[in-house]
Each structure stands twice: as structure tokens, then as C-alpha cells.
Coordinates of C-alpha atoms in Angstrom, one line a residue:
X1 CA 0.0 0.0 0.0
X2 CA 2.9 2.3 1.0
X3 CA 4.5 1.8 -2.7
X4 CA 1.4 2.9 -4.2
X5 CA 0.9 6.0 -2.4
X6 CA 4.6 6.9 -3.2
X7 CA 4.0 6.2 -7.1
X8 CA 0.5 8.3 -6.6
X9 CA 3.1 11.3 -5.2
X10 CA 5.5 10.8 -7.4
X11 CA 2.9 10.8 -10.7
X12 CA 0.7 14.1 -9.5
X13 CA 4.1 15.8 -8.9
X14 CA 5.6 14.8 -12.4
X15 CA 2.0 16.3 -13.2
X16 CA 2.7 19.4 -11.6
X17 CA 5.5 19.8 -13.6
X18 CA 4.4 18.9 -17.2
X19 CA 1.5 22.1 -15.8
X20 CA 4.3 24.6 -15.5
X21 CA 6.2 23.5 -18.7
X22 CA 2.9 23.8 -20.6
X23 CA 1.9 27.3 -18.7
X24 CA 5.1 28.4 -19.6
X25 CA 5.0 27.3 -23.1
X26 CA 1.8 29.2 -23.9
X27 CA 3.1 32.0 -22.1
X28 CA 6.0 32.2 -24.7
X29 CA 3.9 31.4 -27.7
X30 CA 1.7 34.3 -26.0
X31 CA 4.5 37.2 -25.7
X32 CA 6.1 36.2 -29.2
X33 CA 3.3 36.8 -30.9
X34 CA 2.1 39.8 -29.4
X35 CA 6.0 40.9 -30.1
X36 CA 5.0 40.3 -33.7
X37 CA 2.0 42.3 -33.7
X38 CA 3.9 45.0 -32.4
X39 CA 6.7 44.9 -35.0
X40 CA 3.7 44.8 -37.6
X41 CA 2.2 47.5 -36.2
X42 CA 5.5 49.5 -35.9
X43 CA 6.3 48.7 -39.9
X44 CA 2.8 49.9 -41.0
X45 CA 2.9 53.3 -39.0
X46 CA 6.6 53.7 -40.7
X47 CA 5.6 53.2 -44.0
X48 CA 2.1 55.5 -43.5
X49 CA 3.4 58.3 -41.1
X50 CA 5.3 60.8 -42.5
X51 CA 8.5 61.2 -40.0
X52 CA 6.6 65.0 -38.7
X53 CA 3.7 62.7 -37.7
X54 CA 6.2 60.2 -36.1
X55 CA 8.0 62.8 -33.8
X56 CA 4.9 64.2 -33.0
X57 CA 3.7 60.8 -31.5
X58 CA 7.1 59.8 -29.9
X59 CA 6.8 63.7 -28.0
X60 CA 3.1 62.7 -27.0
X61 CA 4.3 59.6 -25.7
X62 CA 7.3 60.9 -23.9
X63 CA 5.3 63.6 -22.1

């Protein structure tokens, strides 16, 4: 009975820890693509703002 209970432990921790690897995994997969958004974002303003419009936004942003 005491070997079971021990396996039971030992499975619900290994548990545990395939939880946090996948948390963690979709927390990566998560911030990458909103990284990617961002850059996509950034590229479009670029190539629509004039670089007037751009300072004018960095000055709002900064104050």
C-alpha cells in the first residue's frame, strides 16, 4: 500500500510539472506573438506616417 501511495506522489508531482512546462509554453507562444504584432504595427505606422507625424507621437508619448 505504501508503494502505491509513493507512485501516486510521485505521478501528480511529475503532473505538476508537465502544468508549468505547458503554462510556460503558452506563455512564450503568447508574448512572441504579441511581439510580432507590435513589429507589424511599428512597420505599417513607418511606412504611412510621415516622420513629422512620427516625432509628434514619440513627443506625446514621452510627455
Amino acid at each position: 500500500m505504501e508503494d502505491h501511495h509513493v507512485f501516486c506522489q510521485a505521478d501528480v508531482q511529475e503532473s505538476k510539472v508537465d502544468a508549468v512546462r505547458l503554462c510556460s509554453s503558452g506563455v512564450a507562444v503568447y508574448c512572441l506573438a504579441a511581439k510580432q504584432n507590435a513589429k507589424a504595427l511599428y512597420a505599417t505606422a513607418l511606412v504611412t506616417a510621415n516622420s513629422d507625424k512620427l516625432e509628434e507621437i514619440e513627443s506625446d508619448l514621452k510627455g
